[in-house]
PDB file of C-alpha atoms in Angstrom:
ATOM      1  CA  MET E   1      12.631  -7.316 -72.800  1.00 33.00           C
ATOM      2  CA  LEU E   2      10.773  -8.995 -75.659  1.00 32.00           C
ATOM      3  CA  SER E   3      13.252 -11.858 -75.819  1.00 34.00           C
ATOM      4  CA  ARG E   4      12.928 -12.320 -72.067  1.00 35.00           C
ATOM      5  CA  ARG E   5       9.149 -12.497 -72.365  1.00 36.00           C
ATOM      6  CA  HIS E   6       9.421 -14.941 -75.274  1.00 33.00           C
ATOM      7  CA  ALA E   7      11.674 -17.175 -73.196  1.00 33.00           C
ATOM      8  CA  ILE E   8       9.198 -17.183 -70.328  1.00 33.00           C
ATOM      9  CA  LEU E   9       6.256 -17.994 -72.563  1.00 32.00           C
ATOM     10  CA  THR E  10       8.008 -20.807 -74.403  1.00 29.00           C
ATOM     11  CA  SER E  11       9.855 -22.511 -71.565  1.00 33.00           C
ATOM     12  CA  GLY E  12       8.166 -25.879 -71.569  1.00 32.00           C
ATOM     13  CA  ALA E  13      10.266 -27.094 -68.671  1.00 29.00           C
ATOM     14  CA  PHE E  14       8.561 -24.833 -66.179  1.00 32.00           C
ATOM     15  CA  LEU E  15       5.445 -23.153 -67.632  1.00 34.00           C
ATOM     16  CA  ALA E  16       2.360 -24.453 -69.346  1.00 34.00           C
ATOM     17  CA  LEU E  17      -0.153 -21.778 -70.292  1.00 32.00           C
ATOM     18  CA  ALA E  18      -3.546 -23.375 -70.777  1.00 34.00           C
ATOM     19  CA  ALA E  19      -7.214 -22.520 -70.631  1.00 34.00           C
ATOM     20  CA  CYS E  20      -9.283 -23.151 -67.526  1.00 37.00           C
ATOM     21  CA  GLY E  21     -10.517 -26.704 -67.031  1.00 36.00           C
ATOM     22  CA  LYS E  22      -8.476 -28.416 -69.722  1.00 37.00           C
ATOM     23  CA  SER E  23      -6.515 -30.288 -67.107  1.00 38.00           C
ATOM     24  CA  GLY E  24      -7.009 -30.951 -63.445  1.00 51.00           C
ATOM     25  CA  GLY E  25      -3.298 -30.529 -62.998  1.00 57.00           C
ATOM     26  CA  GLY E  26      -1.057 -32.785 -60.973  1.00 63.00           C
ATOM     27  CA  ALA E  27       1.014 -32.302 -57.866  1.00 66.00           C
ATOM     28  CA  SER E  28       3.633 -30.526 -59.999  1.00 89.00           C
ATOM     29  CA  THR E  29       1.162 -28.141 -61.661  1.00 96.00           C
ATOM     30  CA  LEU E  30      -0.334 -25.006 -60.143  1.00 98.00           C
ATOM     31  CA  ARG E  31      -3.487 -23.736 -61.840  1.00 98.00           C
ATOM     32  CA  VAL E  32      -3.518 -19.956 -61.473  1.00 98.00           C
ATOM     33  CA  GLY E  33      -6.422 -17.665 -62.319  1.00 97.00           C
ATOM     34  CA  SER E  34      -5.713 -14.093 -63.418  1.00 95.00           C
ATOM     35  CA  GLN E  35      -8.017 -11.134 -63.910  1.00 91.00           C
ATOM     36  CA  LYS E  36      -7.349  -8.720 -66.748  1.00 84.00           C
ATOM     37  CA  GLY E  37      -4.285  -6.689 -65.915  1.00 74.00           C
ATOM     38  CA  GLY E  38      -3.492  -8.930 -62.967  1.00 86.00           C
ATOM     39  CA  THR E  39      -1.274 -11.764 -61.847  1.00 93.00           C
ATOM     40  CA  LYS E  40      -0.270 -13.228 -65.201  1.00 93.00           C
ATOM     41  CA  ALA E  41       1.142  -9.984 -66.599  1.00 91.00           C
ATOM     42  CA  LEU E  42       2.909  -9.235 -63.321  1.00 94.00           C
ATOM     43  CA  MET E  43       4.614 -12.613 -63.098  1.00 96.00           C
ATOM     44  CA  LEU E  44       5.637 -12.663 -66.752  1.00 91.00           C
ATOM     45  CA  ALA E  45       6.955  -9.105 -66.702  1.00 91.00           C
ATOM     46  CA  SER E  46       9.024  -9.606 -63.562  1.00 95.00           C
ATOM     47  CA  GLY E  47      10.432 -12.991 -64.494  1.00 96.00           C
ATOM     48  CA  ALA E  48       9.457 -14.163 -61.002  1.00 97.00           C
ATOM     49  CA  LEU E  49       8.643 -17.657 -62.253  1.00 97.00           C
ATOM     50  CA  ASP E  50      12.057 -18.267 -63.790  1.00 96.00           C
ATOM     51  CA  GLY E  51      13.337 -21.611 -62.545  1.00 95.00           C
ATOM     52  CA  ALA E  52      10.112 -22.632 -60.814  1.00 96.00           C
ATOM     53  CA  PRO E  53      10.202 -26.438 -60.403  1.00 95.00           C
ATOM     54  CA  TYR E  54       6.532 -26.832 -61.356  1.00 96.00           C
ATOM     55  CA  LYS E  55       4.240 -25.915 -64.217  1.00 96.00           C
ATOM     56  CA  ILE E  56       1.844 -22.987 -64.258  1.00 97.00           C
ATOM     57  CA  GLU E  57      -1.506 -23.459 -65.976  1.00 97.00           C
ATOM     58  CA  TRP E  58      -2.981 -19.982 -66.549  1.00 96.00           C
ATOM     59  CA  SER E  59      -6.665 -19.108 -66.872  1.00 96.00           C
ATOM     60  CA  ASP E  60      -7.945 -15.595 -67.602  1.00 93.00           C
ATOM     61  CA  PHE E  61     -11.095 -14.077 -66.093  1.00 93.00           C
ATOM     62  CA  PRO E  62     -12.864 -10.728 -66.638  1.00 89.00           C
ATOM     63  CA  ALA E  63     -13.754 -10.223 -62.966  1.00 90.00           C
ATOM     64  CA  ALA E  64     -13.197 -11.639 -59.487  1.00 93.00           C
ATOM     65  CA  GLN E  65     -16.591 -13.353 -59.304  1.00 92.00           C
ATOM     66  CA  ASN E  66     -15.812 -15.591 -62.273  1.00 93.00           C
ATOM     67  CA  LEU E  67     -12.414 -16.408 -60.806  1.00 96.00           C
ATOM     68  CA  LEU E  68     -13.854 -17.187 -57.364  1.00 96.00           C
ATOM     69  CA  GLU E  69     -16.430 -19.504 -58.901  1.00 96.00           C
ATOM     70  CA  ALA E  70     -13.624 -21.397 -60.645  1.00 97.00           C
ATOM     71  CA  ILE E  71     -11.665 -21.673 -57.392  1.00 97.00           C
ATOM     72  CA  GLY E  72     -14.750 -22.764 -55.473  1.00 95.00           C
ATOM     73  CA  SER E  73     -15.454 -25.517 -57.996  1.00 95.00           C
ATOM     74  CA  ASP E  74     -11.781 -26.611 -57.931  1.00 96.00           C
ATOM     75  CA  ALA E  75     -11.207 -25.694 -61.581  1.00 97.00           C
ATOM     76  CA  VAL E  76      -8.427 -23.326 -60.473  1.00 98.00           C
ATOM     77  CA  ASP E  77      -6.024 -23.649 -57.532  1.00 98.00           C
ATOM     78  CA  VAL E  78      -5.361 -20.007 -56.670  1.00 98.00           C
ATOM     79  CA  GLY E  79      -6.074 -16.477 -57.853  1.00 98.00           C
ATOM     80  CA  LEU E  80      -5.927 -12.868 -56.736  1.00 97.00           C
ATOM     81  CA  VAL E  81      -9.175 -11.017 -55.929  1.00 97.00           C
ATOM     82  CA  GLY E  82     -10.231  -7.905 -54.070  1.00 95.00           C
ATOM     83  CA  ASP E  83     -11.353  -8.164 -50.463  1.00 96.00           C
ATOM     84  CA  GLY E  84     -14.975  -7.267 -51.261  1.00 95.00           C
ATOM     85  CA  PRO E  85     -15.647 -10.111 -53.698  1.00 96.00           C
ATOM     86  CA  PHE E  86     -13.790 -12.555 -51.483  1.00 96.00           C
ATOM     87  CA  GLN E  87     -15.936 -11.719 -48.463  1.00 94.00           C
ATOM     88  CA  PHE E  88     -19.062 -11.923 -50.601  1.00 94.00           C
ATOM     89  CA  ALA E  89     -18.102 -15.333 -51.995  1.00 94.00           C
ATOM     90  CA  TYR E  90     -17.041 -16.714 -48.616  1.00 95.00           C
ATOM     91  CA  GLN E  91     -20.259 -15.666 -46.897  1.00 93.00           C
ATOM     92  CA  SER E  92     -22.195 -17.086 -49.837  1.00 92.00           C
ATOM     93  CA  GLY E  93     -20.716 -20.514 -49.059  1.00 93.00           C
ATOM     94  CA  SER E  94     -17.483 -20.731 -51.062  1.00 94.00           C
ATOM     95  CA  PRO E  95     -15.037 -23.337 -49.703  1.00 94.00           C
ATOM     96  CA  ALA E  96     -12.072 -21.182 -50.810  1.00 95.00           C
ATOM     97  CA  ARG E  97      -9.779 -19.509 -48.263  1.00 97.00           C
ATOM     98  CA  ALA E  98      -7.500 -16.473 -48.362  1.00 98.00           C
ATOM     99  CA  VAL E  99      -3.901 -17.674 -48.146  1.00 98.00           C
ATOM    100  CA  ALA E 100      -1.994 -14.390 -48.604  1.00 98.00           C
ATOM    101  CA  ALA E 101      -2.723 -10.662 -48.707  1.00 98.00           C
ATOM    102  CA  MET E 102      -1.454  -7.495 -50.359  1.00 97.00           C
ATOM    103  CA  LYS E 103      -2.305  -3.841 -49.898  1.00 96.00           C
ATOM    104  CA  ALA E 104      -2.185  -0.777 -52.122  1.00 93.00           C
ATOM    105  CA  THR E 105       0.809   1.509 -51.791  1.00 89.00           C
ATOM    106  CA  SER E 106      -0.643   4.149 -54.116  1.00 77.00           C
ATOM    107  CA  ARG E 107      -3.688   6.109 -52.913  1.00 78.00           C
ATOM    108  CA  GLU E 108      -4.486   8.087 -56.027  1.00 85.00           C
ATOM    109  CA  PRO E 109      -7.983   8.723 -57.397  1.00 91.00           C
ATOM    110  CA  GLY E 110      -9.302   6.200 -59.868  1.00 93.00           C
ATOM    111  CA  ALA E 111      -8.161   2.801 -58.621  1.00 94.00           C
ATOM    112  CA  LEU E 112     -11.760   2.147 -57.558  1.00 96.00           C
ATOM    113  CA  ALA E 113     -14.567   4.531 -58.432  1.00 98.00           C
ATOM    114  CA  VAL E 114     -18.118   5.171 -59.491  1.00 98.00           C
ATOM    115  CA  ILE E 115     -17.795   6.887 -62.844  1.00 98.00           C
ATOM    116  CA  VAL E 116     -20.223   8.625 -65.182  1.00 98.00           C
ATOM    117  CA  GLY E 117     -20.089   9.673 -68.801  1.00 97.00           C
ATOM    118  CA  LYS E 118     -18.445  12.957 -69.699  1.00 93.00           C
ATOM    119  CA  THR E 119     -21.781  14.659 -70.410  1.00 95.00           C
ATOM    120  CA  SER E 120     -23.445  13.529 -67.175  1.00 97.00           C
ATOM    121  CA  PRO E 121     -24.513  16.295 -64.773  1.00 97.00           C
ATOM    122  CA  ALA E 122     -23.972  14.026 -61.740  1.00 97.00           C
ATOM    123  CA  ARG E 123     -21.395  15.154 -59.197  1.00 96.00           C
ATOM    124  CA  SER E 124     -22.126  12.805 -56.270  1.00 97.00           C
ATOM    125  CA  ILE E 125     -23.870   9.562 -55.344  1.00 98.00           C
ATOM    126  CA  ARG E 126     -26.925  11.631 -54.388  1.00 97.00           C
ATOM    127  CA  ASP E 127     -27.179  12.854 -57.952  1.00 98.00           C
ATOM    128  CA  LEU E 128     -27.497   9.234 -59.065  1.00 98.00           C
ATOM    129  CA  ALA E 129     -30.480   8.488 -56.801  1.00 98.00           C
ATOM    130  CA  GLY E 130     -33.122   6.710 -58.856  1.00 98.00           C
ATOM    131  CA  LYS E 131     -30.598   6.135 -61.648  1.00 98.00           C
ATOM    132  CA  ARG E 132     -29.011   2.950 -62.943  1.00 98.00           C
ATOM    133  CA  ILE E 133     -25.510   2.064 -61.762  1.00 98.00           C
ATOM    134  CA  ALA E 134     -23.831  -1.000 -63.251  1.00 98.00           C
ATOM    135  CA  THR E 135     -21.342  -3.230 -61.512  1.00 97.00           C
ATOM    136  CA  THR E 136     -20.701  -6.937 -61.004  1.00 95.00           C
ATOM    137  CA  ARG E 137     -22.661  -8.558 -58.193  1.00 95.00           C
ATOM    138  CA  GLY E 138     -20.487  -9.194 -55.145  1.00 94.00           C
ATOM    139  CA  SER E 139     -17.613  -7.159 -56.571  1.00 94.00           C
ATOM    140  CA  ILE E 140     -15.580  -4.417 -54.925  1.00 96.00           C
ATOM    141  CA  GLY E 141     -17.619  -2.090 -57.159  1.00 97.00           C
ATOM    142  CA  HIS E 142     -20.836  -3.432 -55.621  1.00 97.00           C
ATOM    143  CA  TYR E 143     -19.387  -2.822 -52.167  1.00 97.00           C
ATOM    144  CA  LEU E 144     -18.380   0.726 -53.115  1.00 98.00           C
ATOM    145  CA  VAL E 145     -21.912   1.664 -54.183  1.00 98.00           C
ATOM    146  CA  LEU E 146     -23.389   0.288 -50.959  1.00 98.00           C
ATOM    147  CA  ARG E 147     -20.813   2.088 -48.792  1.00 97.00           C
ATOM    148  CA  ALA E 148     -21.266   5.376 -50.646  1.00 98.00           C
ATOM    149  CA  LEU E 149     -25.043   5.168 -50.301  1.00 98.00           C
ATOM    150  CA  ALA E 150     -24.790   4.431 -46.571  1.00 96.00           C
ATOM    151  CA  GLU E 151     -22.347   7.306 -46.068  1.00 96.00           C
ATOM    152  CA  ALA E 152     -24.798   9.648 -47.808  1.00 97.00           C
ATOM    153  CA  GLY E 153     -27.654   8.436 -45.616  1.00 97.00           C
ATOM    154  CA  LEU E 154     -29.371   6.680 -48.523  1.00 98.00           C
ATOM    155  CA  LYS E 155     -30.850   3.171 -48.572  1.00 97.00           C
ATOM    156  CA  PRO E 156     -29.393   0.420 -50.773  1.00 96.00           C
ATOM    157  CA  ASP E 157     -32.353   0.692 -53.141  1.00 96.00           C
ATOM    158  CA  ALA E 158     -31.881   4.442 -53.654  1.00 98.00           C
ATOM    159  CA  VAL E 159     -30.174   3.571 -56.946  1.00 98.00           C
ATOM    160  CA  LYS E 160     -31.048   0.902 -59.471  1.00 98.00           C
ATOM    161  CA  LEU E 161     -28.155  -1.553 -59.338  1.00 97.00           C
ATOM    162  CA  THR E 162     -27.672  -3.327 -62.643  1.00 97.00           C
ATOM    163  CA  PHE E 163     -25.375  -6.350 -62.487  1.00 97.00           C
ATOM    164  CA  LEU E 164     -23.300  -6.659 -65.641  1.00 96.00           C
ATOM    165  CA  SER E 165     -19.865  -7.855 -66.690  1.00 94.00           C
ATOM    166  CA  PRO E 166     -17.182  -5.156 -67.066  1.00 94.00           C
ATOM    167  CA  SER E 167     -17.375  -5.264 -70.861  1.00 94.00           C
ATOM    168  CA  ASP E 168     -21.169  -4.974 -70.868  1.00 97.00           C
ATOM    169  CA  SER E 169     -21.013  -2.181 -68.282  1.00 97.00           C
ATOM    170  CA  LYS E 170     -18.609  -0.218 -70.467  1.00 96.00           C
ATOM    171  CA  ALA E 171     -20.894  -0.551 -73.478  1.00 96.00           C
ATOM    172  CA  ALA E 172     -23.954   0.385 -71.421  1.00 97.00           C
ATOM    173  CA  LEU E 173     -22.286   3.547 -70.117  1.00 97.00           C
ATOM    174  CA  GLN E 174     -21.203   4.558 -73.606  1.00 95.00           C
ATOM    175  CA  THR E 175     -24.718   4.127 -75.009  1.00 96.00           C
ATOM    176  CA  GLY E 176     -26.467   5.786 -72.070  1.00 96.00           C
ATOM    177  CA  ALA E 177     -28.259   2.588 -71.001  1.00 97.00           C
ATOM    178  CA  ILE E 178     -26.889   3.227 -67.506  1.00 98.00           C
ATOM    179  CA  GLU E 179     -26.007   6.461 -65.743  1.00 98.00           C
ATOM    180  CA  GLY E 180     -23.081   5.218 -63.640  1.00 98.00           C
ATOM    181  CA  TRP E 181     -20.545   2.394 -63.460  1.00 98.00           C
ATOM    182  CA  SER E 182     -18.818   1.252 -60.272  1.00 98.00           C
ATOM    183  CA  THR E 183     -15.562  -0.402 -61.272  1.00 97.00           C
ATOM    184  CA  TRP E 184     -11.823  -0.791 -60.746  1.00 95.00           C
ATOM    185  CA  VAL E 185      -8.515  -0.714 -62.611  1.00 93.00           C
ATOM    186  CA  PRO E 186      -7.816  -1.305 -65.437  1.00 93.00           C
ATOM    187  CA  TYR E 187     -11.432  -0.511 -66.379  1.00 95.00           C
ATOM    188  CA  THR E 188     -11.397   2.829 -64.561  1.00 96.00           C
ATOM    189  CA  ALA E 189      -8.154   3.871 -66.218  1.00 95.00           C
ATOM    190  CA  ALA E 190      -9.493   3.031 -69.670  1.00 95.00           C
ATOM    191  CA  ALA E 191     -12.831   4.796 -69.108  1.00 96.00           C
ATOM    192  CA  LEU E 192     -11.222   7.917 -67.652  1.00 95.00           C
ATOM    193  CA  ALA E 193      -8.877   8.092 -70.634  1.00 94.00           C
ATOM    194  CA  GLU E 194     -11.968   8.168 -72.864  1.00 94.00           C
ATOM    195  CA  GLY E 195     -13.545  11.066 -70.968  1.00 95.00           C
ATOM    196  CA  ALA E 196     -15.498   9.444 -68.128  1.00 97.00           C
ATOM    197  CA  ARG E 197     -15.551  11.276 -64.815  1.00 97.00           C
ATOM    198  CA  ILE E 198     -15.349  10.153 -61.169  1.00 98.00           C
ATOM    199  CA  VAL E 199     -18.326  10.926 -58.919  1.00 98.00           C
ATOM    200  CA  VAL E 200     -17.344   8.616 -56.028  1.00 98.00           C
ATOM    201  CA  ASP E 201     -13.693   7.863 -55.361  1.00 97.00           C
ATOM    202  CA  GLY E 202     -13.053   4.557 -53.608  1.00 96.00           C
ATOM    203  CA  ARG E 203     -10.144   5.722 -51.449  1.00 93.00           C
ATOM    204  CA  GLN E 204     -12.519   6.851 -48.716  1.00 91.00           C
ATOM    205  CA  PHE E 205     -14.112   3.412 -48.476  1.00 94.00           C
ATOM    206  CA  SER E 206     -11.429   0.886 -49.443  1.00 93.00           C
ATOM    207  CA  GLN E 207      -7.878   0.274 -48.249  1.00 91.00           C
ATOM    208  CA  GLY E 208      -6.953  -1.442 -51.507  1.00 93.00           C
ATOM    209  CA  VAL E 209      -6.579  -4.885 -49.934  1.00 96.00           C
ATOM    210  CA  ALA E 210      -6.531  -7.973 -52.147  1.00 96.00           C
ATOM    211  CA  PHE E 211      -6.210 -11.643 -51.308  1.00 98.00           C
ATOM    212  CA  ASP E 212      -4.653 -14.649 -52.960  1.00 98.00           C
ATOM    213  CA  VAL E 213      -7.494 -17.127 -52.581  1.00 98.00           C
ATOM    214  CA  ALA E 214      -6.953 -20.866 -52.891  1.00 98.00           C
ATOM    215  CA  SER E 215      -9.172 -23.894 -53.219  1.00 97.00           C
ATOM    216  CA  ALA E 216      -9.416 -26.304 -50.308  1.00 94.00           C
ATOM    217  CA  SER E 217      -7.686 -29.030 -52.317  1.00 95.00           C
ATOM    218  CA  ALA E 218      -4.769 -26.752 -53.245  1.00 96.00           C
ATOM    219  CA  VAL E 219      -4.219 -25.795 -49.601  1.00 95.00           C
ATOM    220  CA  ALA E 220      -4.274 -29.462 -48.611  1.00 95.00           C
ATOM    221  CA  GLN E 221      -2.422 -31.073 -51.517  1.00 95.00           C
ATOM    222  CA  LYS E 222      -0.204 -28.378 -53.075  1.00 96.00           C
ATOM    223  CA  ARG E 223       0.885 -26.394 -50.053  1.00 95.00           C
ATOM    224  CA  ALA E 224       4.599 -26.439 -50.878  1.00 96.00           C
ATOM    225  CA  ILE E 225       4.308 -25.172 -54.458  1.00 97.00           C
ATOM    226  CA  LEU E 226       1.560 -22.761 -53.406  1.00 97.00           C
ATOM    227  CA  ALA E 227       3.900 -21.271 -50.803  1.00 97.00           C
ATOM    228  CA  ASP E 228       6.678 -21.015 -53.390  1.00 98.00           C
ATOM    229  CA  PHE E 229       4.384 -19.273 -55.871  1.00 98.00           C
ATOM    230  CA  LEU E 230       3.226 -16.765 -53.246  1.00 98.00           C
ATOM    231  CA  ALA E 231       6.829 -15.981 -52.315  1.00 98.00           C
ATOM    232  CA  ARG E 232       7.647 -15.369 -55.975  1.00 98.00           C
ATOM    233  CA  GLU E 233       4.565 -13.170 -56.302  1.00 98.00           C
ATOM    234  CA  ALA E 234       5.710 -11.053 -53.347  1.00 97.00           C
ATOM    235  CA  LYS E 235       9.049 -10.504 -55.097  1.00 97.00           C
ATOM    236  CA  ALA E 236       7.218  -9.632 -58.311  1.00 97.00           C
ATOM    237  CA  LEU E 237       5.186  -6.995 -56.476  1.00 96.00           C
ATOM    238  CA  ALA E 238       8.343  -5.401 -55.113  1.00 95.00           C
ATOM    239  CA  TRP E 239       9.916  -5.515 -58.588  1.00 96.00           C
ATOM    240  CA  SER E 240       6.900  -3.818 -60.188  1.00 94.00           C
ATOM    241  CA  ASN E 241       7.148  -0.826 -57.856  1.00 91.00           C
ATOM    242  CA  ASP E 242      10.682  -0.161 -59.115  1.00 93.00           C
ATOM    243  CA  HIS E 243      10.108  -1.023 -62.792  1.00 95.00           C
ATOM    244  CA  GLY E 244       6.795   0.605 -63.623  1.00 93.00           C
ATOM    245  CA  ALA E 245       7.604   1.475 -67.227  1.00 94.00           C
ATOM    246  CA  GLU E 246       8.839  -2.024 -68.063  1.00 93.00           C
ATOM    247  CA  TYR E 247       5.851  -3.607 -66.357  1.00 94.00           C
ATOM    248  CA  ALA E 248       3.435  -1.324 -68.223  1.00 94.00           C
ATOM    249  CA  LYS E 249       4.858  -2.400 -71.597  1.00 93.00           C
ATOM    250  CA  ILE E 250       4.355  -6.087 -70.804  1.00 91.00           C
ATOM    251  CA  LEU E 251       0.908  -5.388 -69.356  1.00 92.00           C
ATOM    252  CA  SER E 252      -0.064  -3.574 -72.542  1.00 93.00           C
ATOM    253  CA  ALA E 253       1.182  -6.448 -74.697  1.00 91.00           C
ATOM    254  CA  GLU E 254      -0.561  -9.103 -72.580  1.00 86.00           C
ATOM    255  CA  THR E 255      -3.934  -7.361 -72.253  1.00 88.00           C
ATOM    256  CA  GLY E 256      -4.215  -5.190 -75.336  1.00 91.00           C
ATOM    257  CA  LEU E 257      -4.561  -2.084 -73.188  1.00 93.00           C
ATOM    258  CA  PRO E 258      -3.140   1.072 -74.768  1.00 95.00           C
ATOM    259  CA  LEU E 259       0.237   1.854 -73.230  1.00 96.00           C
ATOM    260  CA  PRO E 260      -0.982   5.051 -71.472  1.00 96.00           C
ATOM    261  CA  VAL E 261      -3.835   3.084 -69.887  1.00 95.00           C
ATOM    262  CA  ALA E 262      -1.472   0.271 -68.883  1.00 94.00           C
ATOM    263  CA  THR E 263       0.890   2.831 -67.367  1.00 95.00           C
ATOM    264  CA  ALA E 264      -1.956   4.372 -65.365  1.00 94.00           C
ATOM    265  CA  THR E 265      -3.050   0.902 -64.251  1.00 93.00           C
ATOM    266  CA  VAL E 266       0.422   0.069 -62.959  1.00 93.00           C
ATOM    267  CA  ARG E 267       0.550   3.331 -61.034  1.00 92.00           C
ATOM    268  CA  LEU E 268      -2.940   3.017 -59.545  1.00 91.00           C
ATOM    269  CA  ASN E 269      -2.627  -0.684 -58.722  1.00 89.00           C
ATOM    270  CA  SER E 270       0.745  -0.623 -56.929  1.00 92.00           C
ATOM    271  CA  ARG E 271       0.712  -3.120 -54.037  1.00 94.00           C
ATOM    272  CA  LEU E 272       2.978  -4.934 -51.596  1.00 95.00           C
ATOM    273  CA  ARG E 273       2.588  -8.116 -49.571  1.00 97.00           C
ATOM    274  CA  VAL E 274       1.174  -7.650 -46.060  1.00 97.00           C
ATOM    275  CA  PRO E 275       0.524 -10.241 -43.339  1.00 97.00           C
ATOM    276  CA  ILE E 276      -2.912 -11.665 -42.658  1.00 97.00           C
ATOM    277  CA  ASP E 277      -3.093 -10.524 -39.055  1.00 96.00           C
ATOM    278  CA  ALA E 278      -5.751  -9.508 -36.536  1.00 94.00           C
ATOM    279  CA  PRO E 279      -5.925  -5.819 -37.612  1.00 94.00           C
ATOM    280  CA  LEU E 280      -6.345  -6.791 -41.270  1.00 95.00           C
ATOM    281  CA  ILE E 281      -9.093  -9.275 -40.441  1.00 94.00           C
ATOM    282  CA  ALA E 282     -10.826  -6.668 -38.268  1.00 92.00           C
ATOM    283  CA  GLN E 283     -10.865  -4.258 -41.226  1.00 90.00           C
ATOM    284  CA  GLN E 284     -12.651  -6.895 -43.271  1.00 93.00           C
ATOM    285  CA  GLN E 285     -15.587  -6.804 -40.871  1.00 92.00           C
ATOM    286  CA  VAL E 286     -16.603  -3.443 -42.389  1.00 93.00           C
ATOM    287  CA  ILE E 287     -17.003  -5.072 -45.796  1.00 94.00           C
ATOM    288  CA  LEU E 288     -18.931  -7.961 -44.331  1.00 93.00           C
ATOM    289  CA  ASP E 289     -21.246  -5.610 -42.438  1.00 93.00           C
ATOM    290  CA  THR E 290     -21.835  -3.478 -45.539  1.00 95.00           C
ATOM    291  CA  PHE E 291     -23.056  -6.414 -47.610  1.00 95.00           C
ATOM    292  CA  ARG E 292     -25.036  -7.852 -44.699  1.00 93.00           C
ATOM    293  CA  ASN E 293     -26.767  -4.567 -43.850  1.00 93.00           C
ATOM    294  CA  ALA E 294     -27.801  -4.274 -47.484  1.00 94.00           C
ATOM    295  CA  GLY E 295     -29.464  -7.679 -47.238  1.00 93.00           C
ATOM    296  CA  GLU E 296     -27.050  -9.476 -49.542  1.00 92.00           C
ATOM    297  CA  PHE E 297     -26.567 -12.349 -47.078  1.00 86.00           C
ATOM    298  CA  VAL E 298     -27.065 -13.208 -43.402  1.00 84.00           C
ATOM    299  CA  SER E 299     -23.317 -13.853 -42.862  1.00 75.00           C
ATOM    300  CA  PRO E 300     -23.497 -16.980 -40.671  1.00 83.00           C
ATOM    301  CA  ARG E 301     -19.810 -17.863 -41.080  1.00 91.00           C
ATOM    302  CA  PRO E 302     -17.182 -16.473 -38.670  1.00 92.00           C
ATOM    303  CA  ILE E 303     -14.932 -14.074 -40.559  1.00 93.00           C
ATOM    304  CA  LYS E 304     -11.788 -15.469 -38.915  1.00 92.00           C
ATOM    305  CA  ASP E 305     -12.413 -18.829 -40.583  1.00 94.00           C
ATOM    306  CA  ALA E 306     -12.088 -17.265 -44.037  1.00 95.00           C
ATOM    307  CA  PHE E 307      -8.293 -17.130 -43.718  1.00 97.00           C
ATOM    308  CA  ALA E 308      -5.716 -19.912 -43.974  1.00 95.00           C
ATOM    309  CA  PRO E 309      -2.302 -18.250 -44.455  1.00 96.00           C
ATOM    310  CA  VAL E 310       0.289 -20.406 -46.239  1.00 93.00           C
TER     311      VAL E 310
END
């Protein structure tokens, strides 16, 4: 397995791993953004890019918002993000479009959750009223807090939302600077392994949908290689569901996550390709309405225009 990974990483004929923005890329280069524990580890572990007749220029991001900003500014061609941050970015004016979709196959606790420290007395979102909950603005974690508050009959300002990066949120929870953290895998898996506890599980509010989102220029100018990459990604997803242990080892090596945390991440984040169809788009309206009702934006853009399947 290690020799296979080494071959993938060093194959200059087909892959070029570079930092974001170093090159605009040409027609034979696809600039792919990857969140921690995301696309890059999956594609390398599965070998899905073997023989690809174009280069891949990788860029790593801590959260979807950073990745979406890079796509919107045309610094990256395509990247995978959750449905919540995509809807937030699109309604905030991003020119990016969703070109492919995937959906969770595993519905276990902890893929998306509001968590608290192990000594916290909180047992529900109501117990966090008036308290500080950290998440990233526009993230699926942000959406989860708003949905949980609405379900409990509480207003969006019933808690004190603190917008931080995942790394800063983790530190703030550990030091007691915040009382809760709304986040996703692999951050949930790592925090739970260290003793954190779930007070709101995201399964009730999220279907685990994620989108491959592409820049307008990539859709227009790199459609053929974009389509090829998405097809390879779909195969990689199917591979990962049958090779969880092997995938977890590569994920651990790529991200620095402890192997048990990487293994939990693979299990909790299992997904398969699904079509962008009318029912899927209709489900997205709930996310849009949640952000809009909380006053995050006025949502003037038709939701159907956010999708451009390749």
